[in-house]
Short mmCIF file of C-alpha atoms and ligand atoms in Angstrom, two decimals:
data_model
loop_
_atom_site.label_atom_id
_atom_site.label_comp_id
_atom_site.label_asym_id
_atom_site.label_seq_id
_atom_site.Cartn_x
_atom_site.Cartn_y
_atom_site.Cartn_z
CA MET A 883 21.00 -3.02 -15.36
CA THR A 884 21.21 -4.19 -11.59
CA LEU A 885 18.71 -4.27 -8.42
CA ALA A 886 21.35 -5.90 -6.49
CA ASN A 887 21.14 -4.48 -2.83
CA ARG A 888 18.28 -2.70 -3.21
CA SER A 889 14.95 -3.15 -0.95
CA LEU A 890 11.34 -3.75 -1.93
CA VAL A 891 9.23 -2.19 0.74
CA THR A 892 6.78 -0.48 -1.08
CA ILE A 893 5.65 -1.09 -4.74
CA ASP A 894 6.33 2.01 -5.46
CA ASP A 895 9.98 0.77 -5.55
CA LEU A 896 10.18 -0.98 -8.38
CA SER A 897 9.97 0.96 -11.58
CA ASN A 898 7.35 -0.10 -14.55
CA GLY A 899 10.42 -1.36 -16.14
CA GLU A 900 12.01 -3.24 -12.97
CA ILE A 901 8.94 -4.69 -12.72
CA GLU A 902 9.00 -6.17 -16.34
CA SER A 903 12.15 -7.45 -15.85
CA VAL A 904 11.41 -9.06 -12.64
CA PHE A 905 9.07 -10.69 -14.78
CA SER A 906 11.15 -11.58 -17.61
CA LEU A 907 13.36 -13.19 -15.40
CA ALA A 908 10.69 -15.50 -13.90
CA ASP A 909 9.70 -16.41 -17.14
CA LYS A 910 12.99 -17.47 -17.56
CA MET A 911 13.12 -19.58 -14.36
CA ALA A 912 9.35 -21.16 -14.88
CA GLY A 913 11.28 -23.17 -17.29
CA ALA A 914 13.31 -24.71 -15.35
CA LEU A 915 12.67 -24.61 -11.61
CA ASP A 916 15.11 -27.15 -10.72
CA ARG A 917 17.83 -26.24 -12.90
CA GLN A 918 18.40 -22.93 -10.56
CA THR A 919 20.67 -24.40 -8.02
CA ASP A 920 23.68 -22.52 -9.09
CA VAL A 921 22.25 -19.12 -8.46
CA CYS A 922 22.59 -18.09 -5.07
CA GLN A 923 24.74 -20.87 -3.60
CA GLY A 924 26.45 -19.40 -0.65
CA LYS A 925 23.80 -16.90 0.24
CA ILE A 926 20.91 -16.72 3.22
CA MET A 927 17.78 -15.30 3.39
CA VAL A 928 16.23 -14.75 6.73
CA SER A 929 12.27 -15.41 6.77
CA LEU A 930 10.84 -13.46 9.93
CA PHE A 931 6.95 -14.01 10.01
CA PHE A 932 5.08 -12.54 12.76
CA GLU A 933 2.06 -12.58 11.54
CA PRO A 934 -0.09 -16.37 10.14
CA SER A 935 1.81 -17.10 6.67
CA THR A 936 1.48 -20.19 4.42
CA ARG A 937 2.46 -18.89 0.54
CA THR A 938 4.38 -15.77 0.99
CA ARG A 939 6.14 -17.51 3.56
CA LEU A 940 6.90 -21.29 2.01
CA SER A 941 7.04 -19.83 -1.65
CA PHE A 942 9.82 -17.27 -0.73
CA GLU A 943 11.95 -20.40 1.48
CA ALA A 944 11.41 -22.62 -1.69
CA ALA A 945 12.37 -19.76 -3.89
CA MET A 946 15.61 -19.66 -2.21
CA HIS A 947 15.97 -23.08 -1.89
CA ARG A 948 15.62 -23.74 -5.44
CA LEU A 949 18.15 -21.38 -6.04
CA GLY A 950 20.57 -23.06 -4.03
CA GLY A 951 20.71 -20.55 -0.84
CA SER A 952 20.17 -21.22 2.35
CA VAL A 953 17.15 -19.94 4.77
CA ILE A 954 17.08 -19.32 8.36
CA SER A 955 14.03 -18.23 10.06
CA ALA A 956 11.86 -17.14 12.92
CA VAL A 957 8.16 -17.74 12.75
CA ASP A 958 6.83 -16.39 16.21
CA ILE A 959 7.72 -12.83 17.94
CA GLY A 960 7.73 -14.62 21.67
CA ALA A 961 10.55 -17.15 20.19
CA THR A 962 12.66 -13.84 19.49
CA SER A 963 14.15 -11.51 21.68
CA LEU A 964 11.92 -8.65 20.36
CA ALA A 965 9.71 -10.15 22.78
CA LYS A 966 12.20 -9.12 25.65
CA GLY A 967 11.80 -5.62 24.70
CA GLU A 968 14.22 -5.46 21.62
CA SER A 969 14.17 -2.90 19.05
CA LEU A 970 13.03 -3.40 15.45
CA ALA A 971 16.57 -1.62 14.70
CA ASP A 972 18.29 -3.63 16.76
CA MET A 973 16.78 -7.12 15.26
CA ALA A 974 17.39 -5.31 11.78
CA LYS A 975 21.26 -4.87 12.26
CA ILE A 976 21.81 -8.29 14.24
CA VAL A 977 19.88 -10.07 11.19
CA GLY A 978 21.53 -7.98 8.53
CA SER A 979 25.11 -9.34 9.79
CA TYR A 980 24.12 -12.78 9.54
CA ALA A 981 22.27 -12.91 6.20
CA ASP A 982 21.96 -11.79 2.75
CA ILE A 983 18.78 -10.96 2.63
CA ILE A 984 15.49 -10.70 4.84
CA VAL A 985 11.68 -11.01 4.42
CA ILE A 986 9.46 -9.71 6.81
CA ARG A 987 6.04 -9.74 7.76
CA HIS A 988 4.93 -7.92 11.00
CA PRO A 989 1.72 -6.27 12.02
CA TRP A 990 3.34 -3.22 12.82
CA GLU A 991 2.46 -0.46 9.61
CA GLY A 992 5.66 0.85 8.57
CA SER A 993 8.20 -2.21 10.26
CA ALA A 994 9.74 -3.17 7.05
CA LYS A 995 11.15 0.46 5.82
CA VAL A 996 12.75 0.06 9.51
CA VAL A 997 14.30 -2.87 9.25
CA ALA A 998 15.35 -1.87 5.67
CA ASP A 999 16.47 1.54 7.46
CA TYR A 1000 18.97 -0.40 9.89
CA ALA A 1001 19.08 -3.44 7.79
CA GLY A 1002 22.20 -3.23 6.27
CA VAL A 1003 21.06 -5.52 3.25
CA PRO A 1004 17.85 -5.65 1.36
CA VAL A 1005 14.58 -6.20 3.01
CA ILE A 1006 11.67 -7.08 1.17
CA ASN A 1007 7.81 -6.71 2.89
CA ALA A 1008 6.34 -9.44 2.86
CA GLY A 1009 3.41 -7.53 4.54
CA ASP A 1010 3.03 -4.84 7.10
CA GLY A 1011 0.00 -4.42 8.81
CA GLY A 1012 -2.85 -3.21 7.35
CA HIS A 1013 0.03 -1.01 4.88
CA GLN A 1014 1.12 -3.21 1.59
CA HIS A 1015 2.44 -6.67 0.54
CA PRO A 1016 4.10 -6.02 -2.71
CA THR A 1017 5.53 -9.51 -3.81
CA GLN A 1018 1.52 -10.47 -3.72
CA THR A 1019 1.33 -7.31 -6.34
CA LEU A 1020 3.94 -8.95 -8.50
CA CYS A 1021 2.09 -12.01 -8.23
CA ASP A 1022 -1.06 -10.34 -9.73
CA LEU A 1023 0.11 -8.38 -12.00
CA TYR A 1024 2.39 -11.17 -13.44
CA THR A 1025 -1.07 -13.22 -13.86
CA ILE A 1026 -3.00 -10.58 -15.69
CA GLN A 1027 -0.12 -9.87 -17.74
CA LYS A 1028 0.45 -13.58 -18.46
CA GLU A 1029 -3.77 -13.96 -19.34
CA ARG A 1030 -4.48 -10.97 -20.93
CA GLN A 1031 -0.82 -9.64 -22.54
CA THR A 1032 -0.97 -6.65 -20.92
CA ILE A 1033 -2.61 -4.38 -17.95
CA ARG A 1034 -2.55 -1.20 -19.63
CA GLY A 1035 -5.95 -0.16 -20.20
CA LEU A 1036 -8.01 -3.11 -18.24
CA LYS A 1037 -10.64 -2.85 -16.23
CA ILE A 1038 -9.99 -4.41 -12.70
CA ALA A 1039 -12.65 -4.69 -10.32
CA LEU A 1040 -11.75 -4.93 -6.27
CA LEU A 1041 -14.07 -5.94 -3.90
CA GLY A 1042 -14.84 -6.98 -0.36
CA ASP A 1043 -11.66 -5.38 2.72
CA LEU A 1044 -10.30 -2.42 0.32
CA LYS A 1045 -9.72 -0.65 3.74
CA TYR A 1046 -7.37 -3.32 5.78
CA GLY A 1047 -6.74 -5.44 2.56
CA ARG A 1048 -2.55 -4.36 2.22
CA THR A 1049 -2.51 -6.70 -0.65
CA ILE A 1050 -5.37 -4.09 -2.74
CA HIS A 1051 -3.28 -1.42 -1.42
CA SER A 1052 -0.40 -2.24 -2.94
CA LEU A 1053 -2.04 -3.01 -6.36
CA ILE A 1054 -3.41 0.05 -6.86
CA PHE A 1055 -0.79 1.86 -6.97
CA ALA A 1056 1.14 -0.65 -9.51
CA LEU A 1057 -2.41 -0.97 -11.66
CA ALA A 1058 -2.53 2.85 -11.83
CA LYS A 1059 1.43 2.77 -12.79
CA PHE A 1060 0.33 0.46 -15.45
CA GLY A 1061 -2.29 2.52 -16.57
CA ALA A 1062 -5.54 0.33 -15.75
CA ASN A 1063 -8.82 1.28 -14.84
CA ILE A 1064 -10.10 0.23 -11.08
CA LEU A 1065 -13.53 -0.17 -9.95
CA PHE A 1066 -13.81 -0.21 -6.23
CA CYS A 1067 -16.36 -2.16 -4.61
CA PRO A 1068 -16.10 -2.37 -0.89
CA THR A 1069 -17.71 -4.23 2.06
CA PRO A 1070 -19.64 -1.23 3.71
CA GLY A 1071 -17.52 0.49 6.17
CA LEU A 1072 -14.42 -1.01 4.61
CA GLU A 1073 -13.92 1.52 1.67
CA VAL A 1074 -10.35 2.69 0.66
CA PRO A 1075 -8.62 5.10 3.31
CA GLN A 1076 -9.02 8.87 1.58
CA ASN A 1077 -5.17 8.88 1.76
CA ILE A 1078 -4.93 6.42 -0.88
CA ILE A 1079 -7.42 7.88 -2.93
CA LYS A 1080 -5.36 11.27 -2.35
CA LYS A 1081 -2.39 9.53 -3.34
CA LEU A 1082 -3.79 7.51 -6.51
CA VAL A 1083 -4.85 11.08 -7.85
CA THR A 1084 -2.37 13.72 -6.70
CA GLU A 1085 1.38 11.08 -7.65
CA TYR A 1086 -0.74 8.91 -10.80
CA GLY A 1087 -2.45 11.31 -12.38
CA GLY A 1088 -6.22 10.05 -14.18
CA GLU A 1089 -9.41 10.62 -11.90
CA VAL A 1090 -11.58 9.15 -9.02
CA GLU A 1091 -15.55 9.52 -9.60
CA ILE A 1092 -17.39 8.75 -6.47
CA GLN A 1093 -20.94 6.95 -7.05
CA PRO A 1094 -23.56 8.17 -4.28
CA ALA A 1095 -23.94 4.95 -2.15
CA VAL A 1096 -28.05 4.28 -3.03
CA GLU A 1097 -27.69 4.87 -6.44
CA GLY A 1098 -24.89 2.62 -6.87
CA LYS A 1099 -26.54 -0.55 -5.89
CA LYS A 1100 -29.49 0.33 -8.12
CA ARG A 1101 -27.36 0.93 -11.52
CA ALA A 1102 -24.33 -1.23 -10.55
CA GLY A 1103 -26.38 -5.18 -10.14
CA VAL A 1104 -24.66 -7.13 -8.25
CA LEU A 1105 -21.27 -5.20 -7.76
CA PRO A 1106 -21.10 -2.81 -4.88
CA MET A 1107 -19.29 -0.20 -6.37
CA ASP A 1108 -18.64 3.25 -4.93
CA ALA A 1109 -16.10 4.47 -6.99
CA VAL A 1110 -14.06 4.21 -10.38
CA TYR A 1111 -10.75 5.24 -10.92
CA ILE A 1112 -10.34 5.81 -15.10
CA THR A 1113 -6.36 6.10 -15.57
CA PRO A 1114 -5.23 9.06 -17.86
CA SER A 1115 -4.57 6.65 -20.74
CA SER A 1116 -7.97 5.87 -20.95
CA PRO A 1117 -10.17 6.97 -23.96
CA HIS A 1118 -12.98 7.11 -21.53
CA GLN A 1119 -11.49 9.62 -19.66
CA LEU A 1120 -12.06 12.42 -22.67
CA ALA A 1121 -15.14 10.54 -23.59
CA LEU A 1122 -17.01 10.61 -20.06
CA MET A 1123 -15.24 12.52 -17.50
CA PRO A 1124 -16.63 14.47 -15.82
CA GLY A 1125 -19.58 12.39 -14.76
CA ILE A 1126 -18.54 8.31 -15.90
CA ASN A 1127 -21.63 6.14 -16.53
CA PHE A 1128 -21.38 3.64 -13.99
CA ASP A 1129 -23.76 1.18 -16.47
CA LEU A 1130 -21.48 1.38 -19.11
CA GLU A 1131 -18.27 0.27 -17.11
CA LEU A 1132 -20.21 -2.16 -16.61
CA LYS A 1133 -21.55 -3.32 -19.37
CA THR A 1134 -18.18 -3.64 -21.22
CA GLY A 1135 -17.28 -6.30 -19.24
CA VAL A 1136 -14.87 -6.33 -16.32
CA ASP A 1137 -11.50 -8.06 -17.19
CA ALA A 1138 -10.22 -9.16 -13.29
CA LEU A 1139 -12.23 -9.55 -10.25
CA TYR A 1140 -10.12 -9.09 -7.26
CA VAL A 1141 -11.69 -10.59 -4.38
CA THR A 1142 -10.56 -10.07 -0.68
CA ARG A 1143 -11.49 -11.11 2.34
CA PRO A 1144 -12.60 -9.23 5.19
CA GLN A 1145 -9.10 -8.80 7.92
CA LYS A 1146 -10.81 -9.33 10.59
CA GLU A 1147 -7.27 -9.54 12.90
CA ARG A 1148 -7.54 -5.72 12.16
CA PHE A 1149 -11.13 -4.49 12.46
CA THR A 1150 -11.83 -2.69 15.26
CA TYR A 1151 -14.35 -3.24 18.03
CA ASP A 1152 -17.15 -1.37 16.68
CA GLU A 1153 -15.95 -2.46 13.03
CA GLY A 1154 -15.71 -6.49 14.49
CA GLN A 1155 -19.51 -5.79 15.84
CA GLY A 1156 -21.69 -4.27 12.83
CA ILE A 1157 -19.28 -5.51 9.44
CA ASN A 1158 -21.81 -7.61 7.06
CA SER A 1159 -19.65 -8.86 4.60
CA SER A 1160 -22.20 -11.21 3.41
CA LEU A 1161 -21.70 -11.10 -0.67
CA VAL A 1162 -19.99 -14.84 -2.07
CA VAL A 1163 -18.72 -14.62 -5.29
CA ASN A 1164 -20.09 -18.27 -6.71
CA LYS A 1165 -21.45 -19.15 -10.28
CA GLU A 1166 -24.47 -17.48 -9.78
CA PHE A 1167 -22.70 -14.01 -8.78
CA LEU A 1168 -20.42 -15.20 -11.80
CA LYS A 1169 -23.49 -15.25 -14.77
CA GLY A 1170 -23.58 -11.31 -15.80
CA LYS A 1171 -22.82 -11.22 -18.66
CA GLU A 1172 -19.90 -8.46 -17.02
CA PHE A 1173 -18.17 -11.33 -15.84
CA LYS A 1174 -18.31 -13.75 -19.22
CA LYS A 1175 -14.13 -13.19 -19.80
CA THR A 1176 -13.33 -12.09 -16.56
CA LEU A 1177 -10.32 -13.58 -14.25
CA VAL A 1178 -11.29 -14.24 -10.77
CA MET A 1179 -8.60 -13.68 -8.31
CA HIS A 1180 -7.85 -13.55 -4.60
CA PRO A 1181 -4.63 -13.63 -3.04
CA LEU A 1182 -5.92 -16.21 -0.24
CA PRO A 1183 -6.25 -17.57 2.45
CA ARG A 1184 -10.54 -17.58 1.43
CA VAL A 1185 -13.21 -17.43 3.94
CA ASP A 1186 -16.40 -16.89 3.05
CA GLU A 1187 -16.13 -14.78 0.36
CA LEU A 1188 -15.25 -16.89 -2.81
CA ALA A 1189 -17.29 -20.38 -3.04
CA TYR A 1190 -15.51 -23.10 -3.89
CA GLU A 1191 -17.57 -24.26 -6.75
CA VAL A 1192 -15.82 -21.68 -8.67
CA ASP A 1193 -12.53 -23.84 -8.31
CA ALA A 1194 -13.32 -25.83 -11.03
CA ASP A 1195 -14.19 -22.29 -13.53
CA PRO A 1196 -11.76 -21.82 -16.49
CA ARG A 1197 -12.06 -18.25 -15.16
CA SER A 1198 -10.55 -19.26 -11.74
CA MET A 1199 -6.83 -17.64 -11.22
CA TYR A 1200 -6.57 -17.80 -7.79
CA PHE A 1201 -4.53 -21.10 -7.41
CA LYS A 1202 -2.34 -19.76 -10.49
CA GLN A 1203 -1.49 -16.35 -8.55
CA ALA A 1204 -0.28 -18.32 -5.95
CA ALA A 1205 1.60 -20.81 -7.50
CA ARG A 1206 3.21 -18.14 -10.03
CA GLY A 1207 4.66 -17.33 -6.44
CA ILE A 1208 7.70 -19.20 -6.75
CA PRO A 1209 8.91 -18.14 -10.06
CA ILE A 1210 8.41 -14.40 -9.02
CA ARG A 1211 10.01 -14.58 -5.98
CA MET A 1212 13.18 -16.43 -7.23
CA ALA A 1213 13.71 -13.88 -9.57
CA LEU A 1214 13.53 -10.82 -7.20
CA LEU A 1215 16.03 -12.63 -4.79
CA ALA A 1216 17.97 -13.42 -7.50
CA LEU A 1217 18.17 -9.59 -8.31
CA LEU A 1218 18.17 -7.89 -5.19
CA LEU A 1219 21.02 -10.41 -4.59
CA GLY A 1220 22.80 -9.53 -7.03
CA SER A 1221 23.18 -12.91 -8.58
CA ARG A 1222 21.55 -12.06 -12.22
CA GLU A 1223 21.55 -8.78 -14.04
CA VAL A 1224 18.72 -7.94 -16.27
CA ALA A 1225 18.07 -5.53 -19.40
CA VAL A 1226 15.44 -2.55 -17.89
CA ARG A 1227 13.12 -0.77 -20.53
CA GLU A 1228 14.82 2.81 -20.57
CA GLU A 1229 12.12 4.90 -20.67
CA PRO A 1230 10.61 6.45 -17.48
CA ASP A 1231 7.44 5.40 -16.13
CA PHE A 1232 4.29 6.09 -17.90
CA PHE A 1233 2.98 7.75 -14.98
CA ARG A 1234 5.10 9.19 -12.07
CA SER A 1235 4.68 7.79 -8.92
CA LYS A 1236 6.97 9.47 -6.72
CA VAL A 1237 6.56 13.19 -6.09
CA ASN A 1238 10.04 14.98 -3.78
CA TYR A 1239 7.11 16.38 -1.38
CA PRO A 1240 8.99 18.39 1.54
CA ILE A 1241 9.35 16.46 4.74
CA TYR A 1242 8.54 17.60 8.09
CA LYS A 1243 10.00 16.41 10.85
CA GLY A 1244 9.10 18.44 13.47
CA GLY A 1245 10.50 19.66 16.90
CA TYR A 1246 7.22 20.02 18.65
CA GLU A 1247 6.23 16.21 19.38
CA VAL A 1248 3.38 15.30 16.50
CA THR A 1249 3.17 11.52 15.77
CA CYS A 1250 1.52 9.75 13.45
CA PRO A 1251 -2.40 9.28 14.74
CA ASN A 1252 -2.57 5.68 13.16
CA PRO A 1253 -2.05 3.52 16.08
CA VAL A 1254 -0.83 0.46 14.15
CA CYS A 1255 2.04 2.54 12.86
CA VAL A 1256 5.32 1.36 13.99
CA SER A 1257 6.70 5.13 14.90
CA VAL A 1258 4.32 5.31 17.89
CA GLN A 1259 5.64 2.04 19.42
CA GLY A 1260 6.95 1.92 22.76
CA THR A 1261 10.20 0.66 22.27
CA GLU A 1262 10.59 1.52 18.31
CA THR A 1263 9.81 5.42 19.83
CA LYS A 1264 13.27 5.59 21.81
CA TYR A 1265 15.10 6.27 18.19
CA LEU A 1266 12.24 6.71 15.63
CA LYS A 1267 11.63 10.07 14.73
CA PRO A 1268 8.24 11.03 13.73
CA GLU A 1269 8.66 12.32 9.76
CA PHE A 1270 6.22 13.47 7.43
CA LYS A 1271 5.54 14.19 3.89
CA ILE A 1272 4.06 17.60 3.78
CA VAL A 1273 1.55 16.31 0.55
CA SER A 1274 -0.41 19.34 0.12
CA LEU A 1275 -1.12 22.85 1.78
CA GLU A 1276 -5.08 23.26 1.22
CA PRO A 1277 -5.85 21.52 3.07
CA LEU A 1278 -2.97 21.27 5.04
CA THR A 1279 -2.00 17.13 5.07
CA LEU A 1280 1.05 15.34 6.27
CA ARG A 1281 1.96 11.78 5.49
CA CYS A 1282 3.88 9.81 7.46
CA VAL A 1283 6.78 8.37 5.70
CA TYR A 1284 6.56 5.44 7.77
CA CYS A 1285 3.12 3.84 7.48
CA GLU A 1286 1.73 6.63 4.65
CA HIS A 1287 -1.30 7.61 6.64
CA GLY A 1288 -2.72 11.14 5.80
CA PHE A 1289 -3.59 13.45 8.45
CA GLU A 1290 -4.63 17.13 8.66
CA PRO A 1291 -3.45 19.05 11.56
CA LYS A 1292 -5.58 21.49 12.63
CA TYR A 1293 -3.20 24.15 13.63
CA ILE A 1294 0.31 25.95 12.41
CA ALA A 1295 2.74 28.48 13.48
CA SER A 1296 6.11 28.76 11.81
CA ALA A 1297 9.67 28.79 13.52
CA ASP A 1298 10.08 32.18 12.36
CA TRP A 1299 7.97 34.66 13.48
CA HIS A 1300 8.42 33.79 17.26
CA GLU A 1301 12.14 33.83 17.39
CA GLY A 1302 13.04 36.13 20.23
CA ARG A 1303 10.00 37.90 20.08
CA LEU A 1304 7.50 36.26 22.39
CA ASP A 1305 5.15 38.70 21.22
CA THR A 1306 4.78 36.85 17.83
CA LYS A 1307 4.89 33.37 19.01
CA LYS A 1308 1.17 32.85 17.55
CA TYR A 1309 -0.79 29.54 16.41
CA HIS A 1310 -3.60 29.90 13.40
CA ARG A 1311 -5.52 27.23 12.08
CA ALA A 1312 -4.17 24.98 9.60
CA ASP A 1313 -7.13 26.05 7.37
CA SER A 1314 -6.44 29.61 7.53
CA HIS A 1315 -4.15 31.56 5.03
CA TRP A 1316 -1.22 31.37 6.97
CA ALA A 1317 -0.77 27.32 5.49
CA ARG A 1318 0.40 28.70 2.35
CA THR A 1319 3.13 31.18 3.49
CA ILE A 1320 4.99 29.06 5.69
CA LYS A 1321 7.74 27.83 4.34
CA PRO A 1322 7.92 24.20 4.96
CA GLU A 1323 11.39 24.39 7.01
CA ASN A 1324 9.65 26.86 9.39
CA LEU A 1325 6.75 24.62 10.12
CA ILE A 1326 4.87 23.62 12.84
CA VAL A 1327 1.95 22.29 13.38
CA PHE A 1328 -0.35 21.28 16.46
CA ASN A 1329 -2.95 18.20 16.58
CA SER A 1330 -4.69 20.64 19.31
CA LYS A 1331 -4.89 23.97 20.98
CA SER A 1332 -3.75 22.82 24.23
CA GLU A 1333 -0.64 21.42 22.30
CA ALA A 1334 0.24 24.34 21.24
CA GLU A 1335 -0.42 26.18 24.40
CA ALA A 1336 1.63 23.60 26.25
CA GLN A 1337 4.34 24.74 23.77
CA GLY A 1338 3.78 28.29 24.61
CA PHE A 1339 2.30 29.26 21.89
CA LYS A 1340 -0.48 31.97 21.67
CA PRO A 1341 -3.32 32.22 19.88
CA SER A 1342 -4.01 34.41 17.20
CA ARG A 1343 -6.81 35.99 15.53
CA TYR A 1344 -6.81 33.00 12.97
CA ALA A 1345 -6.44 30.87 15.36
CA GLY A 1346 -10.61 30.86 15.85
CA ALA A 1347 -12.18 30.02 19.35
CA GLY A 1348 -14.80 28.14 18.98
CA HIS A 1349 -14.02 26.73 15.81
CA PRO A 1350 -15.12 23.19 14.79
CA GLY A 1351 -11.26 22.24 14.43
CA GLY A 1352 -10.34 23.28 18.12
CA ASP A 1353 -10.26 21.16 20.97
N1 CP B 1474 -1.52 -14.08 0.17
C1 CP B 1474 -0.92 -14.14 1.06
O1 CP B 1474 -0.29 -13.15 1.76
O2 CP B 1474 -1.06 -15.46 2.01
P1 CP B 1474 -0.31 -16.00 3.04
O3 CP B 1474 -0.85 -14.91 3.91
O4 CP B 1474 -0.58 -17.00 3.25
O5 CP B 1474 1.14 -15.57 3.11
#
């Protein structure tokens, strides 16, 4: 099977079988890194890194060199014509005509999707703001698979910045795809965004059990666990749901502890003032029985959350994770460039990771409320139309197709109620029964009464004057 001409924007772009095929080609290449120079001869990779990087950029560039291809690069937005107001779409079209594959890191969430939509060549997301970092996840999964021979049924604790950590977001979905259980251990104030929890439960199955914060600290010992995801393939699910025994979850041991640094560059001003992430994973921390056989992982770079004294501990995996970036990225480049083909396991994924939700394209100006979404940035708004998946009717929830940020609009109307009849041009509260009756193709949403009224809609008796969801 060929993966030629495919892009990797989110981890959902690869099936489990395809990920396993990347791993098996990486295994082959790892054994002969210096004997692959015929694989991508004549191909050019463009490396666009508009945020700092050591591992991802240099391992992609090293991987392309080892495959015999060439690399062109830009590492500073200020040195490209984006600084003169060029759009991502125009840049993508141009760069796509110069190179065979694009690797991009950019601070805007959804930026890699825009580049993939316009480039005409495969695009690899090397990190789009706090959204996703799928190739780091391939390195993480590959490491777990190599060290434990399986991912299914394992218990993986995620510690630190679960709100802005893009490696965390990709890894959560990947672990769910492969049937692992997840312990969420956030720095207070940096919990996993609700839209990620919702997607995890609705699209990958399983259950998320939330633990009350105070009790959690008492019962969970050193790990500040606030929630657990139990995979549908786990016998735990039957035995312990509802009401997971958090103590038991820890006593039976943690297979991997995935530590992340606080992503301070993405903090709001208040978060910068208020968030205190004093927990340090060190020898003392790892003395607990639950960590006896734990793989200590980190996407790196580290700051203060992981002590250097752990480096000599055989449980430390982070330098192996980074080193495995070379064969993983070599395999990925060779496959997406069509220079290698691999057998892909035919059976369907164990978990459903794609749902065909109806799309809301608007018609009235509802924009993504995420201020770092690519779709709301000045130049990009000239050609990108806001587009959302309707992921739930109760409550009505839209998910931006670019950054995957979810939100619940406050007011709704239907396009077919007012056609030609101004007296029926009414808007309603989104939590009224009307939300369930409107056909997706007729749905109109508003974030405020004033937005609805500016478009000529009048409040119905279901608009709930004085409702807390009002302006
Ligand atoms: N893990 C990772 O993305 O590292 P860099 O930021 O150094 O690329």
